[in-house]
């Protein structure tokens, strides 16, 4: 139907006849001649329809986004357009065929309307050059990953989509089993157990571009269904996995977007990341760090500080905002409101107007509760300078990390201290467990199949609260782009971990008996990692939302405006599945 793509027409084709297909991006009737910018997925070329040619009458009636087929001769342009790959040539039309007349569009391809209308007319949204660029970045990413893995002997193996519900992590999407009334499949949150079993089965290096499903709240970096690069290795240690995939990510970034990441990536333990940055995925482009000041405020007159400084699970941390003394009271209140979203009960602050004047050179609502020695110690510990603003957080250790870490990101943006760079990082030595107050039990920080750093079961049980796992995350510019671990390969250790998580022997056998059985038959030491394709593609494309690099995403209300999903199901179909809806209310 066509001989060439619009965006690939160039000077090598001058004098030749070409047939092109595409959409009318712009149509201009100048009276004596008509110009049409014809667009396809490779780009735009200018079409010229001259009045002595039958194509002129058709061109004069062409409208925005009409679907056209044009045959004509390539010639050099009088006025070069360096913004286009085809900008040195144009096509003089001999025939123009309107393949499909476009109705008036709800928005122009060069506009950026609200997300609801973009997703309702996603097929039009995806025509926009910016969306084409971002989606093609994702396509190149996946192609590069596959090439790299295939060339190194990794085996692409598909795992089931209809599987068994799991008791940990996010909610499963359930699928009724028509042939087994009252029973359900679950859509996989990840291929975790299947890839471990593939290691037992002798497939030494596995990978899969896997679709995964989690029934959880949506946000800019999270969808109900997402895509990950899933990988697993047999006979490996942590560094074997990390060194391999670090090389892969470095080479793929260079190939896809021409970025050279650090070699090697820096490394940091979970404990250090939380202490310095209040996050297990710190954005190293921001040069602000938290400082522990519990020792400086013990026994001080400010009860909130003093109480948490003496608490075994407490933290008192400070964050210096260089030049922040220029903040208005409204800006300070906005910071307080921001940290409240992350669990803060309040946000104390000290404005340092003139460090040399001591107490007389500061302004703070808490200064009256601090004696001169405590105040001097705080200023020294934070490295305060004239013109700075100091923020303080006190409370349970994890809560303080969360809200002070969030404040660090906000201040980095507000103060213009986000470096224009790519800053990768390995975060290692994650805690094995977290204590869940509501459930009054331990929960796995990564997942229940992550190996502990100790091999001795008795030692693990005796020190569960402080146990460290063999888990690791790859972080890039404050985004966790990959997470993995060395897995438990011994059935006795797996049973012990289940027990610590409150999963008794009977429940473990019912839900994970197939895994425990597999581990009993000579399971090798193994480990792996999964990378978020959507997140990496969004970073490469320079967008804050993964919805921009997913062809047909859901809204933040978990709906698809284009198709109307989710939607009601007829009673007859529900009856076949032995399902009866419960009325709302």
PDB file of C-alpha atoms in Angstrom, residues 183-449:
ATOM      1  CA  UNK A 183     -12.830 -22.422  43.940  1.00  0.00           C
ATOM      2  CA  UNK A 184     -10.653 -19.711  42.430  1.00  0.00           C
ATOM      3  CA  UNK A 185      -7.453 -19.116  40.558  1.00  0.00           C
ATOM      4  CA  UNK A 186      -5.370 -16.031  41.315  1.00  0.00           C
ATOM      5  CA  UNK A 187      -3.550 -13.833  38.825  1.00  0.00           C
ATOM      6  CA  UNK A 188       0.169 -13.792  39.706  1.00  0.00           C
ATOM      7  CA  UNK A 189       1.634 -10.931  41.712  1.00  0.00           C
ATOM      8  CA  UNK A 190       4.964 -12.227  40.379  1.00  0.00           C
ATOM      9  CA  UNK A 191       6.300 -15.522  39.000  1.00  0.00           C
ATOM     10  CA  UNK A 192       8.328 -15.953  42.225  1.00  0.00           C
ATOM     11  CA  UNK A 193       7.560 -19.558  43.166  1.00  0.00           C
ATOM     12  CA  UNK A 194       7.564 -20.843  39.598  1.00  0.00           C
ATOM     13  CA  UNK A 195      10.994 -19.398  38.876  1.00  0.00           C
ATOM     14  CA  UNK A 196      12.375 -20.961  42.058  1.00  0.00           C
ATOM     15  CA  UNK A 197      10.979 -24.314  40.966  1.00  0.00           C
ATOM     16  CA  UNK A 198      12.613 -23.818  37.558  1.00  0.00           C
ATOM     17  CA  UNK A 199      15.948 -23.611  39.394  1.00  0.00           C
ATOM     18  CA  UNK A 200      15.166 -26.930  41.084  1.00  0.00           C
ATOM     19  CA  UNK A 201      14.296 -28.282  37.630  1.00  0.00           C
ATOM     20  CA  UNK A 202      17.737 -27.424  36.272  1.00  0.00           C
ATOM     21  CA  UNK A 203      17.061 -24.356  34.117  1.00  0.00           C
ATOM     22  CA  UNK A 204      20.120 -22.515  35.345  1.00  0.00           C
ATOM     23  CA  UNK A 205      19.405 -19.005  34.033  1.00  0.00           C
ATOM     24  CA  UNK A 206      15.762 -18.011  33.566  1.00  0.00           C
ATOM     25  CA  UNK A 207      14.140 -14.796  32.447  1.00  0.00           C
ATOM     26  CA  UNK A 208      10.689 -13.632  31.455  1.00  0.00           C
ATOM     27  CA  UNK A 209       9.071 -10.340  30.504  1.00  0.00           C
ATOM     28  CA  UNK A 210       6.195 -11.081  32.844  1.00  0.00           C
ATOM     29  CA  UNK A 211       2.778  -9.533  33.331  1.00  0.00           C
ATOM     30  CA  UNK A 212       1.927  -9.213  37.033  1.00  0.00           C
ATOM     31  CA  UNK A 213      -1.233  -8.196  38.886  1.00  0.00           C
ATOM     32  CA  UNK A 214      -1.808  -6.595  42.283  1.00  0.00           C
ATOM     33  CA  UNK A 215      -5.155  -5.370  43.590  1.00  0.00           C
ATOM     34  CA  UNK A 216      -3.865  -2.280  45.366  1.00  0.00           C
ATOM     35  CA  UNK A 217      -4.228   1.500  45.357  1.00  0.00           C
ATOM     36  CA  UNK A 218      -2.926   3.225  42.225  1.00  0.00           C
ATOM     37  CA  UNK A 219      -0.536   6.174  41.979  1.00  0.00           C
ATOM     38  CA  UNK A 220       1.911   7.666  39.487  1.00  0.00           C
ATOM     39  CA  UNK A 221       4.326   4.719  39.752  1.00  0.00           C
ATOM     40  CA  UNK A 222       1.835   1.904  40.356  1.00  0.00           C
ATOM     41  CA  UNK A 223      -0.795   0.099  38.270  1.00  0.00           C
ATOM     42  CA  UNK A 224      -3.099  -2.871  38.858  1.00  0.00           C
ATOM     43  CA  UNK A 225      -1.273  -4.722  36.090  1.00  0.00           C
ATOM     44  CA  UNK A 226       2.360  -4.111  35.322  1.00  0.00           C
ATOM     45  CA  UNK A 227       5.325  -5.622  33.512  1.00  0.00           C
ATOM     46  CA  UNK A 228       8.567  -6.777  35.030  1.00  0.00           C
ATOM     47  CA  UNK A 229      11.764  -8.392  33.824  1.00  0.00           C
ATOM     48  CA  UNK A 230      11.896 -11.479  36.007  1.00  0.00           C
ATOM     49  CA  UNK A 231      15.236 -13.263  36.427  1.00  0.00           C
ATOM     50  CA  UNK A 232      16.551 -16.207  38.441  1.00  0.00           C
ATOM     51  CA  UNK A 233      19.996 -17.841  38.721  1.00  0.00           C
ATOM     52  CA  UNK A 234      21.120 -21.147  40.237  1.00  0.00           C
ATOM     53  CA  UNK A 235      24.399 -21.712  42.120  1.00  0.00           C
ATOM     54  CA  UNK A 236      24.921 -18.012  42.894  1.00  0.00           C
ATOM     55  CA  UNK A 237      25.719 -15.576  45.678  1.00  0.00           C
ATOM     56  CA  UNK A 238      24.406 -12.018  45.997  1.00  0.00           C
ATOM     57  CA  UNK A 239      27.343 -10.513  44.104  1.00  0.00           C
ATOM     58  CA  UNK A 240      26.966 -12.984  41.243  1.00  0.00           C
ATOM     59  CA  UNK A 241      23.422 -11.726  40.638  1.00  0.00           C
ATOM     60  CA  UNK A 242      24.210  -8.070  41.292  1.00  0.00           C
ATOM     61  CA  UNK A 243      27.313  -7.886  39.107  1.00  0.00           C
ATOM     62  CA  UNK A 244      25.510  -9.538  36.180  1.00  0.00           C
ATOM     63  CA  UNK A 245      22.405  -7.365  36.226  1.00  0.00           C
ATOM     64  CA  UNK A 246      24.374  -4.181  36.946  1.00  0.00           C
ATOM     65  CA  UNK A 247      26.330  -4.771  33.742  1.00  0.00           C
ATOM     66  CA  UNK A 248      23.060  -5.396  31.907  1.00  0.00           C
ATOM     67  CA  UNK A 249      21.407  -2.196  33.135  1.00  0.00           C
ATOM     68  CA  UNK A 250      24.510  -0.138  32.389  1.00  0.00           C
ATOM     69  CA  UNK A 251      24.756  -1.455  28.812  1.00  0.00           C
ATOM     70  CA  UNK A 252      21.015  -1.126  28.148  1.00  0.00           C
ATOM     71  CA  UNK A 253      20.967   2.519  29.316  1.00  0.00           C
ATOM     72  CA  UNK A 254      23.885   3.286  27.033  1.00  0.00           C
ATOM     73  CA  UNK A 255      22.202   1.580  24.065  1.00  0.00           C
ATOM     74  CA  UNK A 256      18.672   2.948  24.504  1.00  0.00           C
ATOM     75  CA  UNK A 257      19.232   6.570  25.609  1.00  0.00           C
ATOM     76  CA  UNK A 258      22.980   7.090  25.347  1.00  0.00           C
ATOM     77  CA  UNK A 259      23.528   7.420  29.120  1.00  0.00           C
ATOM     78  CA  UNK A 260      26.669   6.073  30.794  1.00  0.00           C
ATOM     79  CA  UNK A 261      25.883   5.032  34.379  1.00  0.00           C
ATOM     80  CA  UNK A 262      28.553   4.772  37.062  1.00  0.00           C
ATOM     81  CA  UNK A 263      30.839   1.734  37.042  1.00  0.00           C
ATOM     82  CA  UNK A 264      30.551   0.206  39.552  1.00  0.00           C
ATOM     83  CA  UNK A 265      27.317   1.324  41.208  1.00  0.00           C
ATOM     84  CA  UNK A 266      27.848   2.575  44.773  1.00  0.00           C
ATOM     85  CA  UNK A 267      26.562   0.343  47.562  1.00  0.00           C
ATOM     86  CA  UNK A 268      24.835   1.141  50.832  1.00  0.00           C
ATOM     87  CA  UNK A 269      23.207  -0.940  53.549  1.00  0.00           C
ATOM     88  CA  UNK A 270      19.541  -0.479  54.401  1.00  0.00           C
ATOM     89  CA  UNK A 271      20.517   0.796  57.862  1.00  0.00           C
ATOM     90  CA  UNK A 272      22.803   3.475  56.412  1.00  0.00           C
ATOM     91  CA  UNK A 273      20.220   4.541  53.833  1.00  0.00           C
ATOM     92  CA  UNK A 274      17.550   5.006  56.495  1.00  0.00           C
ATOM     93  CA  UNK A 275      19.936   6.819  58.839  1.00  0.00           C
ATOM     94  CA  UNK A 276      21.288   9.260  56.255  1.00  0.00           C
ATOM     95  CA  UNK A 277      18.308   9.717  53.933  1.00  0.00           C
ATOM     96  CA  UNK A 278      15.208   8.371  55.710  1.00  0.00           C
ATOM     97  CA  UNK A 279      14.492   6.073  52.769  1.00  0.00           C
ATOM     98  CA  UNK A 280      15.456   2.642  51.457  1.00  0.00           C
ATOM     99  CA  UNK A 281      15.455   4.153  47.952  1.00  0.00           C
ATOM    100  CA  UNK A 282      17.409   7.385  48.474  1.00  0.00           C
ATOM    101  CA  UNK A 283      17.681   9.942  45.700  1.00  0.00           C
ATOM    102  CA  UNK A 284      21.409  10.655  45.658  1.00  0.00           C
ATOM    103  CA  UNK A 285      20.943  13.635  43.352  1.00  0.00           C
ATOM    104  CA  UNK A 286      19.928  15.624  46.447  1.00  0.00           C
ATOM    105  CA  UNK A 287      22.860  16.569  48.697  1.00  0.00           C
ATOM    106  CA  UNK A 288      20.805  16.918  51.902  1.00  0.00           C
ATOM    107  CA  UNK A 289      21.206  14.360  54.716  1.00  0.00           C
ATOM    108  CA  UNK A 290      19.511  13.610  58.028  1.00  0.00           C
ATOM    109  CA  UNK A 291      21.547  13.948  61.216  1.00  0.00           C
ATOM    110  CA  UNK A 292      20.768  12.070  64.429  1.00  0.00           C
ATOM    111  CA  UNK A 293      20.627  14.476  67.374  1.00  0.00           C
ATOM    112  CA  UNK A 294      19.261  12.249  70.152  1.00  0.00           C
ATOM    113  CA  UNK A 295      22.474  12.588  72.166  1.00  0.00           C
ATOM    114  CA  UNK A 296      22.329  16.375  71.939  1.00  0.00           C
ATOM    115  CA  UNK A 297      18.729  16.631  73.247  1.00  0.00           C
ATOM    116  CA  UNK A 298      18.696  13.991  75.991  1.00  0.00           C
ATOM    117  CA  UNK A 299      17.379  15.570  79.134  1.00  0.00           C
ATOM    118  CA  UNK A 300      16.549  18.864  77.430  1.00  0.00           C
ATOM    119  CA  UNK A 301      13.503  20.914  78.362  1.00  0.00           C
ATOM    120  CA  UNK A 302      11.611  20.062  75.178  1.00  0.00           C
ATOM    121  CA  UNK A 303       9.720  16.946  76.294  1.00  0.00           C
ATOM    122  CA  UNK A 304       8.984  15.603  72.808  1.00  0.00           C
ATOM    123  CA  UNK A 305      12.678  15.524  71.995  1.00  0.00           C
ATOM    124  CA  UNK A 306      13.793  14.238  75.389  1.00  0.00           C
ATOM    125  CA  UNK A 307      11.260  11.395  75.566  1.00  0.00           C
ATOM    126  CA  UNK A 308      12.038   9.992  72.122  1.00  0.00           C
ATOM    127  CA  UNK A 309      15.777  10.446  72.617  1.00  0.00           C
ATOM    128  CA  UNK A 310      15.558   7.986  75.525  1.00  0.00           C
ATOM    129  CA  UNK A 311      13.179   5.544  73.789  1.00  0.00           C
ATOM    130  CA  UNK A 312      14.735   2.279  72.609  1.00  0.00           C
ATOM    131  CA  UNK A 313      12.844   2.493  69.293  1.00  0.00           C
ATOM    132  CA  UNK A 314      12.858   6.278  69.030  1.00  0.00           C
ATOM    133  CA  UNK A 315      14.656   8.741  66.829  1.00  0.00           C
ATOM    134  CA  UNK A 316      15.307  12.471  66.908  1.00  0.00           C
ATOM    135  CA  UNK A 317      16.656  13.670  63.549  1.00  0.00           C
ATOM    136  CA  UNK A 318      17.523  17.028  62.044  1.00  0.00           C
ATOM    137  CA  UNK A 319      17.622  18.215  58.452  1.00  0.00           C
ATOM    138  CA  UNK A 320      19.466  21.368  57.412  1.00  0.00           C
ATOM    139  CA  UNK A 321      17.930  23.401  54.576  1.00  0.00           C
ATOM    140  CA  UNK A 322      20.762  25.618  53.247  1.00  0.00           C
ATOM    141  CA  UNK A 323      19.421  29.107  52.580  1.00  0.00           C
ATOM    142  CA  UNK A 324      16.056  28.099  54.036  1.00  0.00           C
ATOM    143  CA  UNK A 325      15.965  31.084  56.378  1.00  0.00           C
ATOM    144  CA  UNK A 326      14.334  32.940  53.500  1.00  0.00           C
ATOM    145  CA  UNK A 327      11.262  30.675  53.799  1.00  0.00           C
ATOM    146  CA  UNK A 328       8.079  32.459  54.773  1.00  0.00           C
ATOM    147  CA  UNK A 329       5.933  31.150  57.633  1.00  0.00           C
ATOM    148  CA  UNK A 330       3.512  29.913  54.996  1.00  0.00           C
ATOM    149  CA  UNK A 331       6.261  27.828  53.377  1.00  0.00           C
ATOM    150  CA  UNK A 332       7.239  26.374  56.751  1.00  0.00           C
ATOM    151  CA  UNK A 333       3.590  25.494  57.414  1.00  0.00           C
ATOM    152  CA  UNK A 334       3.437  23.799  54.002  1.00  0.00           C
ATOM    153  CA  UNK A 335       6.387  21.646  55.034  1.00  0.00           C
ATOM    154  CA  UNK A 336       4.570  20.697  58.243  1.00  0.00           C
ATOM    155  CA  UNK A 337       1.437  19.794  56.298  1.00  0.00           C
ATOM    156  CA  UNK A 338       3.518  17.713  53.896  1.00  0.00           C
ATOM    157  CA  UNK A 339       5.200  15.609  56.601  1.00  0.00           C
ATOM    158  CA  UNK A 340       1.843  15.078  58.340  1.00  0.00           C
ATOM    159  CA  UNK A 341       0.859  12.911  55.341  1.00  0.00           C
ATOM    160  CA  UNK A 342       3.726  10.590  56.277  1.00  0.00           C
ATOM    161  CA  UNK A 343       2.879  10.225  59.967  1.00  0.00           C
ATOM    162  CA  UNK A 344       4.474  13.287  61.583  1.00  0.00           C
ATOM    163  CA  UNK A 345       2.714  14.655  64.678  1.00  0.00           C
ATOM    164  CA  UNK A 346       4.517  17.962  64.248  1.00  0.00           C
ATOM    165  CA  UNK A 347       7.591  19.582  62.746  1.00  0.00           C
ATOM    166  CA  UNK A 348       9.939  21.649  64.910  1.00  0.00           C
ATOM    167  CA  UNK A 349      12.247  24.217  63.306  1.00  0.00           C
ATOM    168  CA  UNK A 350      15.003  26.710  63.998  1.00  0.00           C
ATOM    169  CA  UNK A 351      15.799  29.608  61.660  1.00  0.00           C
ATOM    170  CA  UNK A 352      19.450  30.638  61.777  1.00  0.00           C
ATOM    171  CA  UNK A 353      19.585  34.330  60.910  1.00  0.00           C
ATOM    172  CA  UNK A 354      23.090  35.024  62.241  1.00  0.00           C
ATOM    173  CA  UNK A 355      25.116  32.148  63.665  1.00  0.00           C
ATOM    174  CA  UNK A 356      27.690  34.456  65.230  1.00  0.00           C
ATOM    175  CA  UNK A 357      25.066  35.965  67.558  1.00  0.00           C
ATOM    176  CA  UNK A 358      24.195  32.617  69.162  1.00  0.00           C
ATOM    177  CA  UNK A 359      20.720  32.565  70.734  1.00  0.00           C
ATOM    178  CA  UNK A 360      20.089  36.153  69.646  1.00  0.00           C
ATOM    179  CA  UNK A 361      20.689  35.184  66.026  1.00  0.00           C
ATOM    180  CA  UNK A 362      18.021  32.491  65.798  1.00  0.00           C
ATOM    181  CA  UNK A 363      14.248  32.424  65.524  1.00  0.00           C
ATOM    182  CA  UNK A 364      12.313  29.354  66.672  1.00  0.00           C
ATOM    183  CA  UNK A 365       9.153  28.454  68.611  1.00  0.00           C
ATOM    184  CA  UNK A 366      11.101  25.731  70.488  1.00  0.00           C
ATOM    185  CA  UNK A 367      14.159  27.834  71.423  1.00  0.00           C
ATOM    186  CA  UNK A 368      12.703  28.714  74.813  1.00  0.00           C
ATOM    187  CA  UNK A 369      12.754  25.005  75.765  1.00  0.00           C
ATOM    188  CA  UNK A 370      16.445  24.578  74.891  1.00  0.00           C
ATOM    189  CA  UNK A 371      19.260  25.728  77.136  1.00  0.00           C
ATOM    190  CA  UNK A 372      22.342  27.348  75.614  1.00  0.00           C
ATOM    191  CA  UNK A 373      24.415  24.160  75.721  1.00  0.00           C
ATOM    192  CA  UNK A 374      21.724  22.115  73.945  1.00  0.00           C
ATOM    193  CA  UNK A 375      21.164  24.829  71.358  1.00  0.00           C
ATOM    194  CA  UNK A 376      24.876  25.130  70.636  1.00  0.00           C
ATOM    195  CA  UNK A 377      25.184  21.337  70.364  1.00  0.00           C
ATOM    196  CA  UNK A 378      22.323  21.188  67.838  1.00  0.00           C
ATOM    197  CA  UNK A 379      23.805  23.957  65.707  1.00  0.00           C
ATOM    198  CA  UNK A 380      27.185  22.238  65.744  1.00  0.00           C
ATOM    199  CA  UNK A 381      25.806  18.756  64.983  1.00  0.00           C
ATOM    200  CA  UNK A 382      23.822  19.977  61.980  1.00  0.00           C
ATOM    201  CA  UNK A 383      26.634  22.118  60.582  1.00  0.00           C
ATOM    202  CA  UNK A 384      24.308  25.113  60.649  1.00  0.00           C
ATOM    203  CA  UNK A 385      25.302  28.341  58.934  1.00  0.00           C
ATOM    204  CA  UNK A 386      23.782  31.787  58.827  1.00  0.00           C
ATOM    205  CA  UNK A 387      20.792  31.779  56.488  1.00  0.00           C
ATOM    206  CA  UNK A 388      19.896  28.128  57.129  1.00  0.00           C
ATOM    207  CA  UNK A 389      16.639  26.620  58.323  1.00  0.00           C
ATOM    208  CA  UNK A 390      16.803  23.519  60.543  1.00  0.00           C
ATOM    209  CA  UNK A 391      13.921  21.064  60.731  1.00  0.00           C
ATOM    210  CA  UNK A 392      13.545  18.418  63.457  1.00  0.00           C
ATOM    211  CA  UNK A 393      11.523  15.238  63.703  1.00  0.00           C
ATOM    212  CA  UNK A 394      10.964  13.046  66.764  1.00  0.00           C
ATOM    213  CA  UNK A 395       9.053   9.810  67.189  1.00  0.00           C
ATOM    214  CA  UNK A 396       9.293   6.092  66.413  1.00  0.00           C
ATOM    215  CA  UNK A 397      12.411   5.389  64.326  1.00  0.00           C
ATOM    216  CA  UNK A 398      10.635   4.195  61.168  1.00  0.00           C
ATOM    217  CA  UNK A 399       8.014   6.985  61.295  1.00  0.00           C
ATOM    218  CA  UNK A 400      10.688   9.682  61.642  1.00  0.00           C
ATOM    219  CA  UNK A 401      12.612   8.158  58.737  1.00  0.00           C
ATOM    220  CA  UNK A 402       9.467   8.213  56.598  1.00  0.00           C
ATOM    221  CA  UNK A 403       8.429  11.808  57.165  1.00  0.00           C
ATOM    222  CA  UNK A 404      11.914  13.321  57.336  1.00  0.00           C
ATOM    223  CA  UNK A 405      12.836  11.411  54.187  1.00  0.00           C
ATOM    224  CA  UNK A 406       9.757  12.872  52.483  1.00  0.00           C
ATOM    225  CA  UNK A 407      10.729  16.352  53.719  1.00  0.00           C
ATOM    226  CA  UNK A 408      14.222  15.875  52.277  1.00  0.00           C
ATOM    227  CA  UNK A 409      12.752  15.240  48.821  1.00  0.00           C
ATOM    228  CA  UNK A 410      10.460  18.262  49.069  1.00  0.00           C
ATOM    229  CA  UNK A 411      13.260  20.567  50.208  1.00  0.00           C
ATOM    230  CA  UNK A 412      15.534  19.257  47.474  1.00  0.00           C
ATOM    231  CA  UNK A 413      12.971  20.298  44.889  1.00  0.00           C
ATOM    232  CA  UNK A 414      12.000  23.593  46.586  1.00  0.00           C
ATOM    233  CA  UNK A 415      15.610  24.683  47.037  1.00  0.00           C
ATOM    234  CA  UNK A 416      16.666  23.623  43.540  1.00  0.00           C
ATOM    235  CA  UNK A 417      19.165  21.088  44.892  1.00  0.00           C
ATOM    236  CA  UNK A 418      18.247  18.159  42.611  1.00  0.00           C
ATOM    237  CA  UNK A 419      21.311  17.431  40.481  1.00  0.00           C
ATOM    238  CA  UNK A 420      20.690  16.890  36.759  1.00  0.00           C
ATOM    239  CA  UNK A 421      22.310  13.467  36.656  1.00  0.00           C
ATOM    240  CA  UNK A 422      21.787   9.705  36.852  1.00  0.00           C
ATOM    241  CA  UNK A 423      22.614   8.338  40.304  1.00  0.00           C
ATOM    242  CA  UNK A 424      22.284   4.542  40.651  1.00  0.00           C
ATOM    243  CA  UNK A 425      22.735   2.674  43.923  1.00  0.00           C
ATOM    244  CA  UNK A 426      22.611  -0.821  45.415  1.00  0.00           C
ATOM    245  CA  UNK A 427      20.813  -1.000  48.777  1.00  0.00           C
ATOM    246  CA  UNK A 428      21.682  -4.221  50.623  1.00  0.00           C
ATOM    247  CA  UNK A 429      21.276  -6.033  53.957  1.00  0.00           C
ATOM    248  CA  UNK A 430      17.574  -5.398  54.409  1.00  0.00           C
ATOM    249  CA  UNK A 431      15.900  -6.483  57.648  1.00  0.00           C
ATOM    250  CA  UNK A 432      14.444  -9.966  57.421  1.00  0.00           C
ATOM    251  CA  UNK A 433      11.191  -9.043  59.186  1.00  0.00           C
ATOM    252  CA  UNK A 434       9.042  -6.102  60.260  1.00  0.00           C
ATOM    253  CA  UNK A 435       6.768  -6.245  63.278  1.00  0.00           C
ATOM    254  CA  UNK A 436       3.134  -5.558  62.388  1.00  0.00           C
ATOM    255  CA  UNK A 437       1.395  -3.997  65.408  1.00  0.00           C
ATOM    256  CA  UNK A 438      -2.124  -4.597  64.099  1.00  0.00           C
ATOM    257  CA  UNK A 439      -1.578  -8.271  63.343  1.00  0.00           C
ATOM    258  CA  UNK A 440       0.807  -8.736  66.292  1.00  0.00           C
ATOM    259  CA  UNK A 441       3.210 -10.778  64.186  1.00  0.00           C
ATOM    260  CA  UNK A 442       6.234 -10.485  61.964  1.00  0.00           C
ATOM    261  CA  UNK A 443       5.791  -9.822  58.232  1.00  0.00           C
ATOM    262  CA  UNK A 444       8.452 -10.331  55.578  1.00  0.00           C
ATOM    263  CA  UNK A 445      10.095  -7.092  54.427  1.00  0.00           C
ATOM    264  CA  UNK A 446      10.739  -8.528  50.944  1.00  0.00           C
ATOM    265  CA  UNK A 447       8.814 -11.820  50.729  1.00  0.00           C
ATOM    266  CA  UNK A 448       8.680 -15.065  52.738  1.00  0.00           C
ATOM    267  CA  UNK A 449      11.143 -16.842  50.421  1.00  0.00           C
TER     268      UNK A 449
END
